Amino acid sequence: MICGKTYQPDEVTYVCPDHGHEGILDVVYDYEVIARRIRPESLTENQDPTIWRYKPLLPVEPDAPVPPLTVGGTPLYDAPRLAAGLGLKHVWVKDDGRQPTASFKDRASAIAIVKAQEAGAEIITTASTGNAAAALAGLAASIDQPNVIFVPASAPQAKIAQLLTFGSTVMLVDGTYDDAFDLCLEAADAFGWYNRNTGYNPYMSEGKKTVSYEMCEQLGWDAPDVIFVSVGDGCIIGGVYKGLYDLLQLGWIDHMPRIIGVQAEGSNYMAEAWEKGEDVLTKPPIEAHTVADSISAGLPRDRLKAMRAVRESQGAFITVSDEEILTAIPELAQKTGVFAEPAGAAAYAGLRKAAATGLVSPENRIVVINTGSGLKDVASAMKAATMTGAEPYRIRPALEAVRRALGD
Ligand SMILES: *Cc1c(COP(=O)(O)O)cnc(C)c1O
Ligand SMILES: [Zn+2]
């Protein structure tokens, strides 16, 4: 992504040799060959709802064995009440809280598993704020693949519980996600482990791009006008763009949607770089603090692909406060039935802000991606519910008590 040099898949493992850790690679496809292997019509007949229905568009061999968990095929819900509340007409919620380990990260980890097996890896490793780890842990468990996970000790309990339950070797790092990331890279080098890290392993955005295939297919190949997605490392937004780019090259969609990257005010590296026109290769890390742990990243590891996504799609980066993120959780839940973790709700908080500032117009067809289930972070959900004034009635087990509670 820095120098534009191209390599054959067997020439390099992760990054551009000339550019070291920063040298994230982008997978390049031969769309003419792909067009002969897969068409929208052939997909209509394909009963497989998972990401593997798009196998000819993925960087895996046609006969590569894939993990058994059902990754992808998440619902795209029409959300008329949510739309109406914002003065909009067409809003859909793509609910990736419905993935097997309850976050979007399963899309990437599924690819990591296949690539690691292809490489004959004995151990896979990743650093993560929590969800990428849980995704790798679950998918690895599904094929009995040993793995070592690095997460900040401050990760939400539910995510750590998933790791331990799936039987991963868990390193709780006394430090930030950025510390865990650097340590994981060092350990992978030292011990020869297969490295799934975001913004390092070029195949992760290839898994994540499947969300764009799905939403466009679910909309009858009539691409939306605007997509809202939250941004931490920037791998998801880069993947969203890549998927749309592929579809445009194949001629399956006729326009590139605007992609809006939503960041937390306290973790606004990309938004700041975007506003000020800064070079993300030289911009120093920031101190990241936000309730949305999954998008807390001082140095977004996939910042080149994230910036490309917004620039090439004529999109934007915007920020929302922690309070706006928390308020968005019950609002999204009550208007759609989708329960999101803070980083997932952040995308909706971004749409709410964009509707208020005129960044989107009433006629726009808009997709909001929920990237993670609310069950991932119950403490934040309780806090958000409390902020709305919602409170349970504490009662004796008697009908009389129910009557009194209801004010009869
Ligand atoms: C990882 C994650 C994000 C952000 O994805 P990046 O690729 O880091 O930008 C957003 N929401 C959830 C729930 C996540 O787990
Ligand atoms: Zn290079």
XYZ file of C-alpha atoms and ligand atoms in Angstrom:
424
model
C 0.000 0.000 0.000
C 2.994 2.340 0.411
C 5.221 1.694 -2.615
C 2.818 -0.016 -5.001
C 5.160 -2.940 -5.550
C 3.416 -6.264 -6.289
C 4.362 -9.736 -5.135
C 3.181 -13.274 -5.903
C 1.338 -14.892 -2.949
C 4.269 -17.249 -2.246
C 6.876 -14.463 -2.295
C 5.749 -12.786 0.933
C 3.916 -13.857 4.080
C 2.519 -10.692 5.642
C 4.045 -7.302 4.843
C 6.104 -5.616 2.128
C 9.743 -6.574 2.802
C 10.842 -3.041 1.864
C 8.491 -1.373 4.329
C 8.490 -3.648 7.369
C 5.638 -3.563 9.850
C 3.984 -0.591 8.157
C 4.000 -2.274 4.743
C 0.466 -3.681 4.714
C -0.297 -5.498 1.472
C -3.484 -5.409 -0.580
C -4.652 -8.568 -2.367
C -5.007 -8.069 -6.129
C -7.372 -10.251 -8.167
C -7.821 -11.178 -11.802
C -11.460 -10.218 -12.253
C -11.713 -11.791 -15.699
C -10.899 -15.192 -14.268
C -13.266 -14.643 -11.342
C -16.095 -13.590 -13.650
C -15.892 -17.010 -15.296
C -16.210 -18.790 -11.923
C -19.011 -16.894 -10.221
C -21.996 -14.811 -11.338
C -24.988 -13.293 -9.519
C -27.162 -15.937 -11.208
C -25.017 -18.796 -9.908
C -25.276 -17.301 -6.417
C -29.066 -17.385 -6.581
C -28.853 -21.174 -6.847
C -26.197 -21.485 -4.129
C -27.741 -22.776 -0.879
C -24.650 -21.987 1.227
C -25.459 -18.834 3.271
C -21.909 -18.398 4.643
C -19.020 -16.265 3.368
C -17.822 -19.337 1.461
C -20.570 -18.797 -1.116
C -18.165 -16.134 -2.448
C -15.150 -18.458 -2.433
C -13.968 -17.535 -5.981
C -13.630 -13.959 -4.677
C -11.610 -14.988 -1.621
C -7.855 -15.627 -1.360
C -8.270 -19.362 -0.764
C -7.959 -22.428 -2.986
C -11.236 -23.751 -4.459
C -10.877 -27.018 -2.531
C -9.455 -25.522 0.695
C -11.139 -27.003 3.766
C -13.040 -24.332 5.704
C -13.970 -24.217 9.406
C -17.430 -25.617 10.189
C -18.902 -22.607 12.033
C -21.493 -20.565 10.141
C -19.642 -17.314 9.409
C -21.493 -14.642 7.438
C -25.020 -14.696 6.085
C -26.066 -12.185 8.742
C -29.427 -10.444 8.432
C -29.957 -7.050 6.806
C -32.941 -5.586 8.624
C -35.134 -2.871 7.164
C -35.396 -0.241 9.905
C -38.298 2.106 9.095
C -38.833 3.374 12.669
C -35.145 4.123 13.066
C -35.188 5.940 9.718
C -38.348 7.921 10.492
C -36.898 9.057 13.818
C -34.094 10.731 11.885
C -36.220 12.147 9.082
C -34.866 9.536 6.656
C -36.629 7.087 4.355
C -34.421 4.068 3.816
C -32.204 2.663 6.551
C -31.085 -0.933 6.993
C -29.128 -2.488 9.830
C -26.655 -5.226 8.945
C -26.462 -7.215 12.159
C -23.053 -8.811 12.582
C -23.729 -9.329 16.252
C -25.268 -12.513 14.838
C -21.934 -14.105 13.943
C -20.887 -17.342 15.736
C -18.728 -15.541 18.311
C -21.001 -12.477 18.214
C -18.865 -9.995 16.304
C -17.877 -9.001 12.780
C -14.362 -10.351 13.430
C -15.456 -13.897 12.585
C -15.339 -12.921 8.918
C -11.589 -12.285 9.163
C -10.705 -15.077 11.552
C -12.362 -17.635 9.284
C -9.912 -16.669 6.552
C -7.024 -16.674 9.040
C -7.811 -20.280 9.947
C -7.755 -21.380 6.310
C -4.531 -19.488 5.543
C -2.827 -20.795 8.698
C -3.706 -24.371 7.753
C -2.440 -23.745 4.242
C 0.842 -22.533 5.784
C 0.985 -25.621 7.990
C 0.989 -23.470 11.130
C 1.091 -25.219 14.485
C 0.011 -22.186 16.445
C -1.983 -19.115 15.438
C -1.701 -15.879 17.366
C -3.371 -12.493 17.473
C -3.566 -9.382 19.580
C -6.987 -7.887 19.969
C -9.144 -5.522 21.970
C -11.224 -8.671 22.524
C -13.449 -9.530 19.579
C -10.788 -10.556 17.067
C -9.407 -12.738 19.826
C -12.766 -14.316 20.610
C -13.330 -14.884 16.893
C -9.979 -16.568 16.413
C -10.458 -18.592 19.597
C -13.882 -19.867 18.525
C -12.928 -20.668 14.965
C -9.709 -22.325 16.134
C -11.696 -24.423 18.622
C -13.954 -25.569 15.786
C -10.989 -27.294 14.131
C -8.846 -28.015 17.221
C -6.178 -25.474 16.274
C -3.908 -24.340 19.148
C -3.694 -20.565 19.563
C -2.188 -17.861 21.751
C -4.088 -14.640 22.351
C -2.880 -11.242 23.580
C -5.521 -8.881 24.981
C -5.335 -5.839 27.231
C -6.148 -6.832 30.811
C -8.930 -4.214 30.692
C -10.930 -6.112 27.997
C -14.604 -6.703 28.926
C -15.198 -9.870 30.971
C -17.451 -11.487 28.370
C -14.682 -11.418 25.782
C -12.112 -12.874 28.187
C -14.652 -15.521 29.202
C -15.026 -16.518 25.555
C -11.250 -16.937 25.188
C -10.925 -19.119 28.249
C -14.001 -21.155 27.367
C -12.711 -21.853 23.870
C -9.495 -23.155 25.415
C -7.066 -20.532 24.090
C -3.781 -19.719 25.780
C -4.560 -16.210 27.014
C -2.029 -13.466 27.703
C -3.704 -10.645 29.610
C -1.330 -7.767 28.940
C -0.948 -5.031 31.540
C -1.113 -2.266 28.967
C -3.137 -0.967 26.048
C -4.225 -2.776 22.902
C -1.294 -1.097 21.174
C 1.092 -2.660 23.717
C -0.548 -6.068 23.231
C -0.222 -5.707 19.455
C 3.501 -4.930 19.515
C 4.153 -7.767 21.959
C 2.205 -10.216 19.813
C 4.205 -9.307 16.693
C 7.418 -9.832 18.655
C 6.246 -13.186 20.007
C 5.070 -14.383 16.577
C 8.518 -13.579 15.157
C 10.338 -15.175 18.063
C 8.303 -18.404 18.167
C 7.343 -18.773 14.495
C 3.573 -18.576 15.069
C 1.044 -17.802 12.320
C 0.089 -14.162 12.730
C -3.552 -13.075 12.339
C -2.968 -9.478 13.390
C -5.157 -6.760 11.941
C -3.365 -4.338 9.670
C -0.510 -6.819 9.309
C -1.957 -9.984 7.827
C -3.231 -8.818 4.411
C -5.953 -11.466 4.241
C -8.018 -10.068 7.114
C -9.640 -7.317 5.038
C -10.415 -10.013 2.443
C -12.610 -11.777 4.976
C -14.168 -8.544 6.120
C -15.067 -7.498 2.583
C -17.711 -10.224 2.462
C -20.065 -7.917 4.384
C -20.300 -5.736 1.276
C -21.046 -8.709 -0.977
C -23.805 -9.745 1.394
C -25.470 -6.366 1.770
C -25.431 -5.754 -1.986
C -26.803 -9.212 -2.688
C -29.475 -8.701 -0.013
C -30.433 -5.447 -1.762
C -30.716 -7.222 -5.127
C -27.315 -5.864 -6.294
C -28.640 -2.319 -5.983
C -25.835 -0.931 -3.802
C -26.772 1.463 -0.995
C -25.842 5.152 -1.245
C -24.172 5.459 2.141
C -22.664 2.984 4.610
C -21.927 3.737 8.275
C -19.283 1.676 10.030
C -17.287 2.228 13.202
C -13.513 2.480 12.972
C -10.749 1.411 15.341
C -7.834 -0.125 13.459
C -9.591 0.550 10.175
C -9.612 -3.020 8.889
C -13.389 -3.330 8.712
C -13.858 -0.095 6.797
C -11.017 -1.089 4.474
C -12.764 -4.401 3.899
C -16.109 -2.741 3.259
C -14.474 -0.670 0.537
C -12.595 -3.639 -0.936
C -15.781 -5.666 -1.273
C -17.528 -2.833 -3.070
C -14.476 -2.293 -5.280
C -14.541 -5.964 -6.305
C -18.250 -5.747 -7.165
C -17.710 -2.601 -9.224
C -14.875 -4.265 -11.147
C -17.124 -7.225 -11.857
C -19.929 -4.890 -12.933
C -22.342 -6.379 -10.380
C -23.069 -2.946 -8.880
C -23.113 0.374 -10.684
C -21.853 2.850 -8.097
C -19.549 3.118 -5.112
C -21.484 3.965 -1.936
C -20.117 6.752 0.257
C -18.432 5.135 3.238
C -18.660 7.010 6.547
C -16.157 5.950 9.198
C -17.378 6.622 12.722
C -14.832 7.049 15.498
C -15.130 7.789 19.193
C -14.091 11.332 20.141
C -11.530 9.818 22.509
C -10.059 7.595 19.779
C -10.162 9.861 16.761
C -6.862 9.239 14.979
C -8.418 8.741 11.544
C -10.969 11.524 11.907
C -8.280 13.978 12.920
C -5.980 12.925 10.077
C -8.899 13.270 7.667
C -9.915 16.727 8.847
C -6.397 18.101 8.915
C -5.181 16.316 5.782
C -2.392 14.632 7.743
C -0.224 11.814 6.395
C -1.078 8.679 8.388
C 2.386 7.262 7.785
C 3.993 10.036 9.798
C 1.187 11.060 12.172
C 2.206 9.885 15.673
C -0.050 7.673 17.826
C -2.629 9.309 20.095
C -3.766 8.295 23.592
C -7.037 6.467 23.042
C -9.806 6.390 25.662
C -13.395 5.425 24.954
C -16.214 3.338 26.370
C -16.301 1.589 22.982
C -13.347 -0.707 23.718
C -13.460 -2.361 20.284
C -12.638 0.918 18.535
C -10.049 2.128 21.016
C -6.840 2.336 18.963
C -4.040 4.845 19.491
C -2.425 3.911 16.186
C -4.943 2.384 13.766
C -3.027 -0.536 12.279
C -4.950 -0.544 9.014
C -4.922 3.226 8.609
C -3.783 3.185 4.972
C -6.706 1.035 3.867
C -9.087 3.003 6.099
C -8.018 6.290 4.535
C -8.290 4.854 1.038
C -11.820 3.625 1.771
C -13.065 7.065 2.730
C -11.123 8.973 0.102
C -12.008 6.734 -2.839
C -15.673 6.521 -1.870
C -16.071 10.297 -1.328
C -17.014 9.451 2.228
C -15.959 11.028 5.516
C -14.734 10.304 9.005
C -16.873 11.639 11.824
C -16.689 11.370 15.610
C -19.240 10.732 18.331
C -18.877 11.184 22.087
C -19.028 8.324 24.564
C -22.347 9.703 25.761
C -23.730 9.634 22.215
C -22.474 6.060 21.834
C -24.130 4.910 25.055
C -27.397 6.671 24.206
C -27.351 4.969 20.822
C -27.428 1.490 22.390
C -31.008 1.557 23.770
C -32.249 3.718 20.894
C -31.048 1.229 18.282
C -32.351 -1.637 20.411
C -35.800 -0.119 20.883
C -36.250 0.882 17.256
C -34.930 -2.271 15.613
C -34.588 -5.043 18.193
C -30.839 -5.150 17.563
C -28.710 -5.192 20.729
C -25.274 -3.729 19.993
C -22.083 -3.366 21.971
C -20.792 0.224 22.216
C -18.602 0.000 19.092
C -21.546 -1.369 17.115
C -23.927 1.311 18.344
C -21.302 3.938 17.465
C -22.133 3.441 13.785
C -25.757 4.340 14.486
C -24.666 7.289 16.654
C -22.735 8.436 13.595
C -25.790 8.173 11.369
C -27.822 10.154 13.899
C -25.218 12.908 13.810
C -24.931 12.796 10.015
C -28.701 13.135 9.657
C -28.633 16.185 11.924
C -25.781 17.863 10.041
C -27.052 17.090 6.551
C -24.247 14.683 5.657
C -26.991 12.316 4.499
C -30.245 13.274 2.823
C -33.740 11.816 3.289
C -33.662 10.044 -0.073
C -30.357 8.238 0.606
C -30.450 4.459 0.950
C -28.350 3.865 4.030
C -26.830 0.778 5.662
C -25.627 0.867 9.269
C -23.368 -2.011 10.244
C -23.698 -3.335 13.774
C -20.327 -4.933 14.359
C -20.864 -6.636 17.715
C -23.503 -8.011 20.067
C -24.557 -6.107 23.171
C -23.939 -9.238 25.223
C -20.222 -8.589 24.715
C -20.302 -5.711 27.179
C -23.176 -5.954 29.609
C -21.718 -3.325 31.951
C -21.941 -0.657 29.240
C -25.464 -1.753 28.306
C -26.575 -1.413 31.936
C -24.991 2.017 32.101
C -26.728 3.045 28.885
C -30.101 1.768 30.089
C -29.685 3.616 33.376
C -28.942 6.834 31.484
C -32.371 6.591 29.832
C -33.946 6.409 33.291
C -34.995 2.797 32.722
C -35.241 0.967 36.020
C -36.699 -2.399 36.964
C -39.355 -2.646 39.672
C -38.058 -4.572 42.645
C -41.118 -6.401 44.003
C -42.320 -9.124 46.341
C -43.672 -12.228 44.527
C -47.302 -11.075 44.815
C -49.857 -9.776 42.304
C -50.574 -6.890 44.622
C -46.985 -5.780 44.266
C -47.283 -5.854 40.450
C -50.427 -3.680 40.714
C -48.684 -1.186 42.925
C -45.679 -1.059 40.630
C -47.924 -0.318 37.663
C -49.592 2.447 39.680
C -53.061 0.853 39.660
C -12.931 -4.548 15.719
C -14.252 -3.896 15.871
C -14.550 -2.669 15.285
C -13.564 -1.865 14.483
O -12.922 -2.556 13.471
P -11.500 -2.065 12.981
O -11.126 -2.957 11.899
O -10.588 -2.175 14.183
O -11.656 -0.639 12.584
C -15.810 -2.148 15.461
N -16.731 -2.786 16.199
C -16.487 -3.977 16.792
C -17.555 -4.597 17.602
C -15.245 -4.572 16.642
O -15.006 -5.729 17.260
Zn 6.666 -1.533 -0.020
